[in-house]
Amino acid sequence: MILNKLILSIGCSVIAMTSCGLGDKQVETLDETRKTSDDYYEESSLRYEDKIYKEGIATPIAFVGDWETSYPFLKLNSGQAITFMFDDLNEKLSYYNYKVIHCDRNWNPSDLMTSEYLDGFDGNPINDWVESFNTYVKYVNYRLILPNDDVKFTKSGNYILYVYEDNEEAPVLTKRFVIYEEQANISSEIKRPTDIDDMAYKQQINMNIDIGSTQVSDPFRELDICILQNGRWDNAIRGVNPQFVKDQVLSFEYQDELCPWGNAEYRPLDLKSTRYRGEKIDKIQLEADHVYHFYLLPETSLGHTTYISSRDINGKFLIKDEEAQNQHTDADYTIVHFQLKVDRPYEEGNVYVYGNFCTNPLDDTYRMHYNDEKRLYELKLQLKQGYYNYMYAIPDKDGVMDVAEIEGTHYETENDYAIIVYRKNFSEGYDQIIGLKVKNTVQ
């Protein structure tokens, strides 16, 4: 398979600006070109995850229906569709193609042939694109809706949208999404843990999964439960077995594996207006680079404070310009100046700005740098106008973004938990998703 053998040769200057989507004219708005770590280059083959490969590509989005902050989870044959969008900040118009790749429960390409999971064509052009209007930073917005006349899904499972240029060996981006069926009925509740050591910091997930008439001979071998907190795949809960199975119902109650850190509410960032300063914004300036710069007030660690209640959108972001008619083509790109005041650098590791807008979260684009003179971490990041949620995080050795050290962790935190039920379909040779439910901790 061509995609399995794909090897990328992407230069350092390309990688350094990938995630913030800088075009040739905007590159000079940053003080220096950031280069990614050596570990990045060791992972040079195509990645079956959310990732940008081409310089100048920015703000990939995926949502269901008209709900732009929804998760990219689509029910099979529901009549609904997923909208994918991204921007190209390069100077010339490019013509992109796409294909969709079926994956197993672990996000490896499945053994299915394309004709076994798609009704339609494998490899199609993206024909829906619009140039930005009345923006200082020029870009082209690309849009794709799936399913469409060329592509219809016939099986549930994990999927990758693969966008490429010219041929399959010129990758542009990959984006995860999920197609599911409703064969299983999922009931769940989120409670405060009973363990005294956990009750202030974690959240207990209890659930029953009724697989109904679905034929499963060995649920411990054939079924796999995956739980995502706020749509994050990096800290997904996997490999949890039920306590017991009775009459096609799998019961999970008060298990340590289903007791994740509650973490904290996300920090808000309002970039919807270039005229009026939102909360925490010190000043907004149109500078000589012809880009609006948003300077944020210095922030502090919340790691050792009590729970602070605030309304957030659980790490998501929404593209919006208060004065625009078409949000996705009229919103401008800005430079945001983050500051985290800390007396001395963290010994645990590097500090990153983190949220769902971080397509390549471990890229150095999002890594903050400590200023000894000012005694704070700082970062300049290019973001499209809108409303954002973010946190300050320190990745652990496995690449999981640990936010507890800087943001704190509390059982009261409002979170979304997506419960995904995979079934190994031995007769057809793929991982089927027979149930999916999103449960909010306060609903």
CSV table of C-alpha atoms in Angstrom, one decimal:
chain,number,residue,atom,x,y,z
A,1,MET,CA,0.0,0.0,0.0
A,2,ILE,CA,1.5,3.3,-1.1
A,3,LEU,CA,0.5,5.2,2.1
A,4,ASN,CA,2.1,2.6,4.3
A,5,LYS,CA,5.5,3.1,2.5
A,6,LEU,CA,5.2,6.9,2.3
A,7,ILE,CA,8.4,8.7,3.5
A,8,LEU,CA,8.4,12.4,3.9
A,9,SER,CA,11.4,14.7,3.4
A,10,ILE,CA,10.3,17.8,5.1
A,11,GLY,CA,13.0,20.4,5.9
A,12,CYS,CA,13.5,22.1,9.3
A,13,SER,CA,12.1,25.4,8.2
A,14,VAL,CA,8.9,23.7,7.0
A,15,ILE,CA,8.2,21.9,10.2
A,16,ALA,CA,8.9,24.9,12.4
A,17,MET,CA,6.0,26.9,11.1
A,18,THR,CA,3.6,24.1,10.2
A,19,SER,CA,1.1,24.3,13.0
A,20,CYS,CA,0.7,28.0,13.2
A,21,GLY,CA,0.3,28.1,9.4
A,22,LEU,CA,2.7,30.9,8.5
A,23,GLY,CA,3.0,31.9,4.8
A,24,ASP,CA,6.1,33.4,3.3
A,25,LYS,CA,5.3,37.0,4.2
A,26,GLN,CA,4.1,36.1,7.7
A,27,VAL,CA,7.2,34.1,8.7
A,28,GLU,CA,9.1,37.3,9.5
A,29,THR,CA,6.5,38.3,12.0
A,30,LEU,CA,8.2,35.9,14.5
A,31,ASP,CA,11.5,36.6,16.0
A,32,GLU,CA,13.1,33.3,15.0
A,33,THR,CA,12.3,30.2,13.1
A,34,ARG,CA,11.5,27.4,15.7
A,35,LYS,CA,12.8,24.0,14.9
A,36,THR,CA,11.3,20.8,16.1
A,37,SER,CA,13.1,18.2,18.3
A,38,ASP,CA,15.2,15.4,16.9
A,39,ASP,CA,12.4,13.0,17.9
A,40,TYR,CA,10.1,14.5,15.3
A,41,TYR,CA,12.4,13.6,12.4
A,42,GLU,CA,12.6,10.0,13.5
A,43,GLU,CA,8.9,9.7,12.9
A,44,SER,CA,9.1,10.6,9.2
A,45,SER,CA,6.4,8.3,7.8
A,46,LEU,CA,2.8,9.2,7.4
A,47,ARG,CA,1.1,9.5,10.8
A,48,TYR,CA,-2.5,8.2,11.4
A,49,GLU,CA,-3.4,11.1,13.6
A,50,ASP,CA,-4.2,14.8,13.4
A,51,LYS,CA,-1.1,16.3,11.8
A,52,ILE,CA,0.0,19.0,9.3
A,53,TYR,CA,2.8,18.2,6.9
A,54,LYS,CA,3.0,21.2,4.6
A,55,GLU,CA,4.2,24.7,5.5
A,56,GLY,CA,1.5,27.3,5.4
A,57,ILE,CA,-1.4,25.0,6.2
A,58,ALA,CA,-3.4,26.2,9.2
A,59,THR,CA,-6.6,25.8,11.3
A,60,PRO,CA,-7.9,22.4,10.2
A,61,ILE,CA,-11.4,21.9,11.5
A,62,ALA,CA,-13.9,19.0,11.5
A,63,PHE,CA,-17.5,19.1,12.8
A,64,VAL,CA,-20.8,17.4,12.3
A,65,GLY,CA,-23.8,19.2,10.8
A,66,ASP,CA,-23.9,23.0,11.6
A,67,TRP,CA,-22.5,22.6,15.1
A,68,GLU,CA,-19.0,23.9,14.7
A,69,THR,CA,-17.9,22.9,18.2
A,70,SER,CA,-19.1,19.4,17.9
A,71,TYR,CA,-16.7,16.4,17.9
A,72,PRO,CA,-16.1,14.7,14.6
A,73,PHE,CA,-18.2,11.6,15.5
A,74,LEU,CA,-20.8,10.7,12.7
A,75,LYS,CA,-23.5,8.1,13.0
A,76,LEU,CA,-23.4,5.7,10.0
A,77,ASN,CA,-26.2,6.3,7.5
A,78,SER,CA,-27.7,9.1,9.6
A,79,GLY,CA,-28.2,11.5,6.8
A,80,GLN,CA,-25.8,13.9,8.5
A,81,ALA,CA,-22.3,14.9,7.3
A,82,ILE,CA,-18.9,16.0,8.6
A,83,THR,CA,-17.5,19.3,7.4
A,84,PHE,CA,-13.7,19.6,7.1
A,85,MET,CA,-12.0,22.9,6.6
A,86,PHE,CA,-8.4,24.2,6.5
A,87,ASP,CA,-6.6,27.3,5.3
A,88,ASP,CA,-3.6,27.7,3.0
A,89,LEU,CA,-1.5,30.8,3.7
A,90,ASN,CA,0.9,30.2,0.8
A,91,GLU,CA,1.2,32.8,-1.9
A,92,LYS,CA,-0.2,30.7,-4.8
A,93,LEU,CA,-3.4,28.7,-5.2
A,94,SER,CA,-2.9,24.9,-4.8
A,95,TYR,CA,-5.1,22.1,-5.9
A,96,TYR,CA,-5.6,19.4,-3.3
A,97,ASN,CA,-6.9,15.8,-3.4
A,98,TYR,CA,-8.2,13.6,-0.6
A,99,LYS,CA,-8.9,10.0,0.3
A,100,VAL,CA,-10.2,8.4,3.5
A,101,ILE,CA,-8.4,5.6,5.2
A,102,HIS,CA,-10.1,3.0,7.5
A,103,CYS,CA,-8.2,2.2,10.7
A,104,ASP,CA,-8.4,-0.3,13.5
A,105,ARG,CA,-9.1,0.5,17.1
A,106,ASN,CA,-5.4,1.5,17.6
A,107,TRP,CA,-5.3,3.9,14.6
A,108,ASN,CA,-3.3,1.6,12.4
A,109,PRO,CA,-4.6,1.1,8.8
A,110,SER,CA,-7.1,-1.8,8.7
A,111,ASP,CA,-6.8,-4.7,6.4
A,112,LEU,CA,-10.0,-3.7,4.5
A,113,MET,CA,-9.8,-2.8,0.8
A,114,THR,CA,-11.2,0.6,0.0
A,115,SER,CA,-14.1,-0.9,-1.8
A,116,GLU,CA,-15.1,-2.7,1.4
A,117,TYR,CA,-15.6,0.4,3.5
A,118,LEU,CA,-16.4,3.0,0.8
A,119,ASP,CA,-19.1,3.3,-1.9
A,120,GLY,CA,-17.5,5.6,-4.4
A,121,PHE,CA,-14.1,6.6,-5.6
A,122,ASP,CA,-10.7,6.4,-3.9
A,123,GLY,CA,-8.9,9.8,-4.4
A,124,ASN,CA,-10.9,12.9,-5.3
A,125,PRO,CA,-10.1,16.6,-5.7
A,126,ILE,CA,-11.2,19.2,-3.2
A,127,ASN,CA,-13.2,21.6,-5.4
A,128,ASP,CA,-14.7,23.9,-2.8
A,129,TRP,CA,-12.3,26.8,-2.0
A,130,VAL,CA,-12.6,30.5,-1.4
A,131,GLU,CA,-10.0,33.2,-1.1
A,132,SER,CA,-10.0,35.3,2.0
A,133,PHE,CA,-11.7,38.7,1.8
A,134,ASN,CA,-10.5,42.0,3.3
A,135,THR,CA,-7.8,40.4,5.5
A,136,TYR,CA,-4.3,41.6,6.1
A,137,VAL,CA,-3.0,38.0,6.0
A,138,LYS,CA,-4.2,36.4,2.7
A,139,TYR,CA,-5.2,32.8,2.6
A,140,VAL,CA,-7.4,30.3,0.8
A,141,ASN,CA,-10.1,28.5,2.7
A,142,TYR,CA,-10.8,24.9,1.6
A,143,ARG,CA,-13.9,23.0,2.5
A,144,LEU,CA,-14.9,19.3,2.1
A,145,ILE,CA,-18.1,17.6,3.2
A,146,LEU,CA,-18.3,13.8,3.8
A,147,PRO,CA,-20.2,11.8,2.8
A,148,ASN,CA,-20.8,13.3,-0.7
A,149,ASP,CA,-21.7,12.1,-4.2
A,150,ASP,CA,-18.2,10.6,-4.6
A,151,VAL,CA,-17.7,9.0,-1.2
A,152,LYS,CA,-20.2,7.2,1.0
A,153,PHE,CA,-19.3,5.1,4.1
A,154,THR,CA,-20.4,1.6,4.3
A,155,LYS,CA,-18.7,0.6,7.6
A,156,SER,CA,-18.2,2.1,11.0
A,157,GLY,CA,-14.8,2.5,12.6
A,158,ASN,CA,-11.9,4.9,13.0
A,159,TYR,CA,-11.1,7.0,9.9
A,160,ILE,CA,-8.4,9.3,8.7
A,161,LEU,CA,-8.9,12.0,6.1
A,162,TYR,CA,-5.7,12.2,4.1
A,163,VAL,CA,-5.2,15.4,2.1
A,164,TYR,CA,-2.4,15.4,-0.4
A,165,GLU,CA,-1.0,17.5,-3.3
A,166,ASP,CA,-0.2,16.2,-6.8
A,167,ASN,CA,0.1,12.6,-5.8
A,168,GLU,CA,-0.2,10.5,-2.7
A,169,GLU,CA,3.4,11.0,-1.7
A,170,ALA,CA,2.9,14.8,-1.2
A,171,PRO,CA,1.1,14.9,2.1
A,172,VAL,CA,-0.7,18.1,3.3
A,173,LEU,CA,-2.6,17.0,6.4
A,174,THR,CA,-4.3,14.1,8.2
A,175,LYS,CA,-7.4,14.4,10.3
A,176,ARG,CA,-9.1,11.9,12.6
A,177,PHE,CA,-12.8,11.2,12.6
A,178,VAL,CA,-15.1,8.4,13.8
A,179,ILE,CA,-18.1,6.7,12.1
A,180,TYR,CA,-20.2,4.7,14.6
A,181,GLU,CA,-23.3,2.6,14.8
A,182,GLU,CA,-26.0,2.4,17.5
A,183,GLN,CA,-26.1,-1.3,18.3
A,184,ALA,CA,-25.1,-0.8,21.9
A,185,ASN,CA,-27.0,1.2,24.5
A,186,ILE,CA,-24.6,3.1,26.8
A,187,SER,CA,-25.7,4.4,30.2
A,188,SER,CA,-23.2,6.2,32.4
A,189,GLU,CA,-22.7,8.5,35.3
A,190,ILE,CA,-19.8,10.7,36.5
A,191,LYS,CA,-19.4,10.7,40.3
A,192,ARG,CA,-16.9,11.9,42.9
A,193,PRO,CA,-14.5,9.1,43.8
A,194,THR,CA,-15.0,7.3,47.0
A,195,ASP,CA,-11.3,6.8,47.7
A,196,ILE,CA,-10.2,9.6,50.0
A,197,ASP,CA,-6.9,10.0,48.2
A,198,ASP,CA,-8.7,10.7,44.9
A,199,MET,CA,-11.9,12.4,45.9
A,200,ALA,CA,-10.6,16.0,45.6
A,201,TYR,CA,-8.7,15.5,42.3
A,202,LYS,CA,-10.3,12.8,40.1
A,203,GLN,CA,-13.7,11.8,38.5
A,204,GLN,CA,-15.2,8.4,38.7
A,205,ILE,CA,-16.9,7.0,35.5
A,206,ASN,CA,-19.5,4.3,36.1
A,207,MET,CA,-21.3,2.7,33.1
A,208,ASN,CA,-23.4,-0.1,31.8
A,209,ILE,CA,-23.2,-1.2,28.1
A,210,ASP,CA,-26.1,-3.2,26.8
A,211,ILE,CA,-25.0,-4.8,23.5
A,212,GLY,CA,-28.5,-6.0,22.8
A,213,SER,CA,-28.7,-8.5,19.9
A,214,THR,CA,-25.1,-8.0,18.8
A,215,GLN,CA,-23.5,-11.4,18.6
A,216,VAL,CA,-20.5,-11.5,20.9
A,217,SER,CA,-19.1,-14.9,22.1
A,218,ASP,CA,-16.3,-13.5,24.3
A,219,PRO,CA,-16.8,-9.8,25.3
A,220,PHE,CA,-13.4,-9.7,27.1
A,221,ARG,CA,-11.7,-10.6,23.8
A,222,GLU,CA,-14.0,-9.1,21.2
A,223,LEU,CA,-14.9,-5.8,22.8
A,224,ASP,CA,-12.8,-2.8,23.6
A,225,ILE,CA,-13.9,0.3,25.4
A,226,CYS,CA,-12.2,3.7,24.7
A,227,ILE,CA,-13.0,6.8,26.7
A,228,LEU,CA,-11.9,10.3,25.6
A,229,GLN,CA,-11.8,13.3,27.9
A,230,ASN,CA,-12.8,16.4,25.9
A,231,GLY,CA,-12.0,14.7,22.6
A,232,ARG,CA,-8.4,14.1,23.5
A,233,TRP,CA,-6.7,10.9,22.1
A,234,ASP,CA,-3.4,11.4,23.9
A,235,ASN,CA,-4.8,10.5,27.3
A,236,ALA,CA,-7.5,8.1,26.2
A,237,ILE,CA,-8.5,5.3,28.7
A,238,ARG,CA,-8.2,1.9,27.0
A,239,GLY,CA,-8.1,-1.8,27.9
A,240,VAL,CA,-10.6,-1.7,30.8
A,241,ASN,CA,-12.5,-5.0,31.3
A,242,PRO,CA,-16.0,-5.1,32.8
A,243,GLN,CA,-16.5,-6.3,36.3
A,244,PHE,CA,-19.1,-8.7,35.2
A,245,VAL,CA,-21.4,-9.5,32.2
A,246,LYS,CA,-25.0,-10.5,32.6
A,247,ASP,CA,-27.7,-10.8,29.9
A,248,GLN,CA,-25.6,-8.9,27.3
A,249,VAL,CA,-24.9,-6.1,29.7
A,250,LEU,CA,-21.4,-5.1,30.6
A,251,SER,CA,-21.0,-3.4,34.0
A,252,PHE,CA,-18.2,-1.1,34.9
A,253,GLU,CA,-18.4,0.4,38.4
A,254,TYR,CA,-15.8,2.0,40.8
A,255,GLN,CA,-12.8,0.7,38.9
A,256,ASP,CA,-9.5,2.5,39.4
A,257,GLU,CA,-8.9,2.5,35.6
A,258,LEU,CA,-12.0,4.6,35.2
A,259,CYS,CA,-11.0,7.3,37.6
A,260,PRO,CA,-9.1,9.9,35.5
A,261,TRP,CA,-7.8,13.2,36.7
A,262,GLY,CA,-10.5,15.9,36.6
A,263,ASN,CA,-7.9,18.5,35.5
A,264,ALA,CA,-9.2,22.1,35.4
A,265,GLU,CA,-11.4,24.4,33.4
A,266,TYR,CA,-9.7,25.8,30.3
A,267,ARG,CA,-8.5,29.4,30.0
A,268,PRO,CA,-10.5,31.5,27.6
A,269,LEU,CA,-9.1,33.6,24.8
A,270,ASP,CA,-11.4,36.0,22.8
A,271,LEU,CA,-9.9,37.2,19.5
A,272,LYS,CA,-13.2,38.0,17.8
A,273,SER,CA,-12.6,41.7,17.6
A,274,THR,CA,-9.5,43.7,16.7
A,275,ARG,CA,-11.1,46.9,18.0
A,276,TYR,CA,-12.2,45.9,21.5
A,277,ARG,CA,-10.0,44.2,24.1
A,278,GLY,CA,-11.5,41.1,25.7
A,279,GLU,CA,-10.7,39.7,29.1
A,280,LYS,CA,-6.9,39.3,29.8
A,281,ILE,CA,-5.9,41.2,26.7
A,282,ASP,CA,-3.5,44.1,27.5
A,283,LYS,CA,-3.4,45.7,24.1
A,284,ILE,CA,-4.1,45.1,20.4
A,285,GLN,CA,-1.8,46.7,17.8
A,286,LEU,CA,-1.6,46.6,14.0
A,287,GLU,CA,2.1,46.5,13.6
A,288,ALA,CA,4.6,47.1,10.7
A,289,ASP,CA,4.3,43.5,9.6
A,290,HIS,CA,0.6,44.3,8.7
A,291,VAL,CA,-0.6,41.8,11.3
A,292,TYR,CA,-2.8,42.4,14.4
A,293,HIS,CA,-0.9,41.5,17.5
A,294,PHE,CA,-2.8,40.6,20.7
A,295,TYR,CA,-0.7,41.1,23.8
A,296,LEU,CA,-2.0,39.1,26.8
A,297,LEU,CA,-1.6,40.1,30.4
A,298,PRO,CA,0.9,37.9,32.3
A,299,GLU,CA,-0.8,34.8,33.8
A,300,THR,CA,0.1,32.7,36.8
A,301,SER,CA,0.0,29.0,37.6
A,302,LEU,CA,-3.2,27.7,39.2
A,303,GLY,CA,-1.7,24.3,40.1
A,304,HIS,CA,-2.0,24.8,43.9
A,305,THR,CA,-5.2,26.8,44.1
A,306,THR,CA,-8.7,25.7,44.9
A,307,TYR,CA,-11.2,25.0,42.1
A,308,ILE,CA,-12.2,28.0,40.0
A,309,SER,CA,-15.5,27.7,38.2
A,310,SER,CA,-15.6,29.3,34.7
A,311,ARG,CA,-17.5,28.6,31.5
A,312,ASP,CA,-15.5,27.0,28.8
A,313,ILE,CA,-16.0,24.9,25.7
A,314,ASN,CA,-13.7,22.1,26.9
A,315,GLY,CA,-10.6,22.9,24.9
A,316,LYS,CA,-12.4,23.6,21.6
A,317,PHE,CA,-12.2,26.7,19.4
A,318,LEU,CA,-14.6,28.6,17.2
A,319,ILE,CA,-13.6,30.7,14.3
A,320,LYS,CA,-15.4,34.1,14.4
A,321,ASP,CA,-14.9,37.7,13.5
A,322,GLU,CA,-17.6,40.0,15.0
A,323,GLU,CA,-17.6,42.2,11.9
A,324,ALA,CA,-17.4,39.4,9.3
A,325,GLN,CA,-20.2,38.1,7.0
A,326,ASN,CA,-18.4,34.8,6.3
A,327,GLN,CA,-16.5,33.8,9.4
A,328,HIS,CA,-14.1,31.3,7.7
A,329,THR,CA,-13.0,33.6,4.9
A,330,ASP,CA,-13.3,37.1,6.5
A,331,ALA,CA,-11.6,36.3,9.8
A,332,ASP,CA,-8.0,37.5,9.9
A,333,TYR,CA,-4.9,35.8,11.2
A,334,THR,CA,-3.3,37.4,14.3
A,335,ILE,CA,-0.2,37.0,16.4
A,336,VAL,CA,-1.0,36.3,20.1
A,337,HIS,CA,1.6,37.0,22.8
A,338,PHE,CA,1.3,34.5,25.7
A,339,GLN,CA,3.0,35.1,29.1
A,340,LEU,CA,3.1,32.7,32.0
A,341,LYS,CA,4.8,34.2,35.1
A,342,VAL,CA,6.9,31.7,37.0
A,343,ASP,CA,9.8,32.5,39.3
A,344,ARG,CA,12.0,29.8,37.9
A,345,PRO,CA,11.8,27.3,35.0
A,346,TYR,CA,10.0,24.0,35.6
A,347,GLU,CA,12.4,21.1,36.1
A,348,GLU,CA,9.8,18.6,35.0
A,349,GLY,CA,10.1,19.6,31.3
A,350,ASN,CA,9.2,22.2,28.7
A,351,VAL,CA,6.0,24.2,28.9
A,352,TYR,CA,3.5,24.3,26.0
A,353,VAL,CA,0.4,26.2,25.1
A,354,TYR,CA,-2.2,23.5,24.6
A,355,GLY,CA,-5.7,23.2,23.2
A,356,ASN,CA,-7.7,21.5,20.4
A,357,PHE,CA,-6.3,24.1,18.0
A,358,CYS,CA,-2.8,22.5,18.4
A,359,THR,CA,-2.8,20.2,15.4
A,360,ASN,CA,0.8,19.1,16.1
A,361,PRO,CA,0.8,19.7,19.9
A,362,LEU,CA,4.4,18.6,20.5
A,363,ASP,CA,5.8,20.8,17.7
A,364,ASP,CA,8.1,23.5,18.9
A,365,THR,CA,5.6,26.0,17.5
A,366,TYR,CA,3.7,25.7,20.8
A,367,ARG,CA,6.7,25.4,23.1
A,368,MET,CA,7.2,28.4,25.4
A,369,HIS,CA,10.6,29.9,26.1
A,370,TYR,CA,11.7,31.1,29.5
A,371,ASN,CA,12.8,34.8,29.8
A,372,ASP,CA,15.2,35.0,32.7
A,373,GLU,CA,15.1,38.8,32.8
A,374,LYS,CA,11.3,39.0,33.0
A,375,ARG,CA,11.0,35.7,35.0
A,376,LEU,CA,8.3,34.3,32.8
A,377,TYR,CA,7.6,31.9,29.9
A,378,GLU,CA,6.6,33.6,26.7
A,379,LEU,CA,5.4,32.5,23.2
A,380,LYS,CA,4.2,34.2,20.0
A,381,LEU,CA,1.6,32.1,18.2
A,382,GLN,CA,-0.4,32.8,15.0
A,383,LEU,CA,-4.1,32.2,15.4
A,384,LYS,CA,-7.1,32.9,13.3
A,385,GLN,CA,-9.7,35.2,14.9
A,386,GLY,CA,-12.2,33.4,17.1
A,387,TYR,CA,-12.8,32.2,20.5
A,388,TYR,CA,-10.3,29.7,22.0
A,389,ASN,CA,-9.8,27.5,25.0
A,390,TYR,CA,-6.2,26.7,26.1
A,391,MET,CA,-4.1,25.5,29.0
A,392,TYR,CA,-0.4,25.5,29.9
A,393,ALA,CA,0.9,21.9,29.8
A,394,ILE,CA,4.1,19.9,30.4
A,395,PRO,CA,4.2,16.7,28.2
A,396,ASP,CA,5.3,13.6,30.0
A,397,LYS,CA,7.7,10.9,28.6
A,398,ASP,CA,4.8,9.3,26.6
A,399,GLY,CA,3.8,12.6,24.9
A,400,VAL,CA,0.7,13.0,27.1
A,401,MET,CA,0.0,16.7,27.8
A,402,ASP,CA,0.0,16.9,31.6
A,403,VAL,CA,-1.8,20.1,32.7
A,404,ALA,CA,-2.1,19.3,36.5
A,405,GLU,CA,1.2,20.9,37.5
A,406,ILE,CA,0.3,24.3,36.1
A,407,GLU,CA,-3.5,24.3,35.9
A,408,GLY,CA,-4.4,22.0,38.9
A,409,THR,CA,-6.8,19.1,39.0
A,410,HIS,CA,-10.3,19.0,40.6
A,411,TYR,CA,-13.2,16.6,40.9
A,412,GLU,CA,-15.6,19.6,40.2
A,413,THR,CA,-14.2,20.3,36.7
A,414,GLU,CA,-16.8,20.2,34.0
A,415,ASN,CA,-15.7,17.7,31.3
A,416,ASP,CA,-17.0,15.8,28.3
A,417,TYR,CA,-16.3,12.0,28.2
A,418,ALA,CA,-16.9,10.2,24.9
A,419,ILE,CA,-17.4,6.5,25.5
A,420,ILE,CA,-16.6,4.4,22.3
A,421,VAL,CA,-17.4,0.7,22.1
A,422,TYR,CA,-15.3,-1.3,19.6
A,423,ARG,CA,-16.2,-4.8,18.4
A,424,LYS,CA,-13.8,-7.1,16.6
A,425,ASN,CA,-15.8,-8.2,13.6
A,426,PHE,CA,-14.0,-11.4,12.8
A,427,SER,CA,-16.2,-12.4,9.9
A,428,GLU,CA,-15.4,-9.2,8.0
A,429,GLY,CA,-12.0,-8.5,9.5
A,430,TYR,CA,-12.3,-5.0,11.0
A,431,ASP,CA,-12.9,-3.1,14.2
A,432,GLN,CA,-16.5,-2.0,14.2
A,433,ILE,CA,-17.8,0.7,16.5
A,434,ILE,CA,-21.2,-0.5,17.8
A,435,GLY,CA,-21.8,2.4,20.2
A,436,LEU,CA,-20.7,5.9,21.1
A,437,LYS,CA,-22.0,8.3,23.7
A,438,VAL,CA,-20.8,11.7,24.9
A,439,LYS,CA,-21.5,12.3,28.6
A,440,ASN,CA,-21.0,15.6,30.3
A,441,THR,CA,-20.1,15.6,34.0
A,442,VAL,CA,-22.8,18.1,34.9
A,443,GLN,CA,-25.7,16.7,32.8
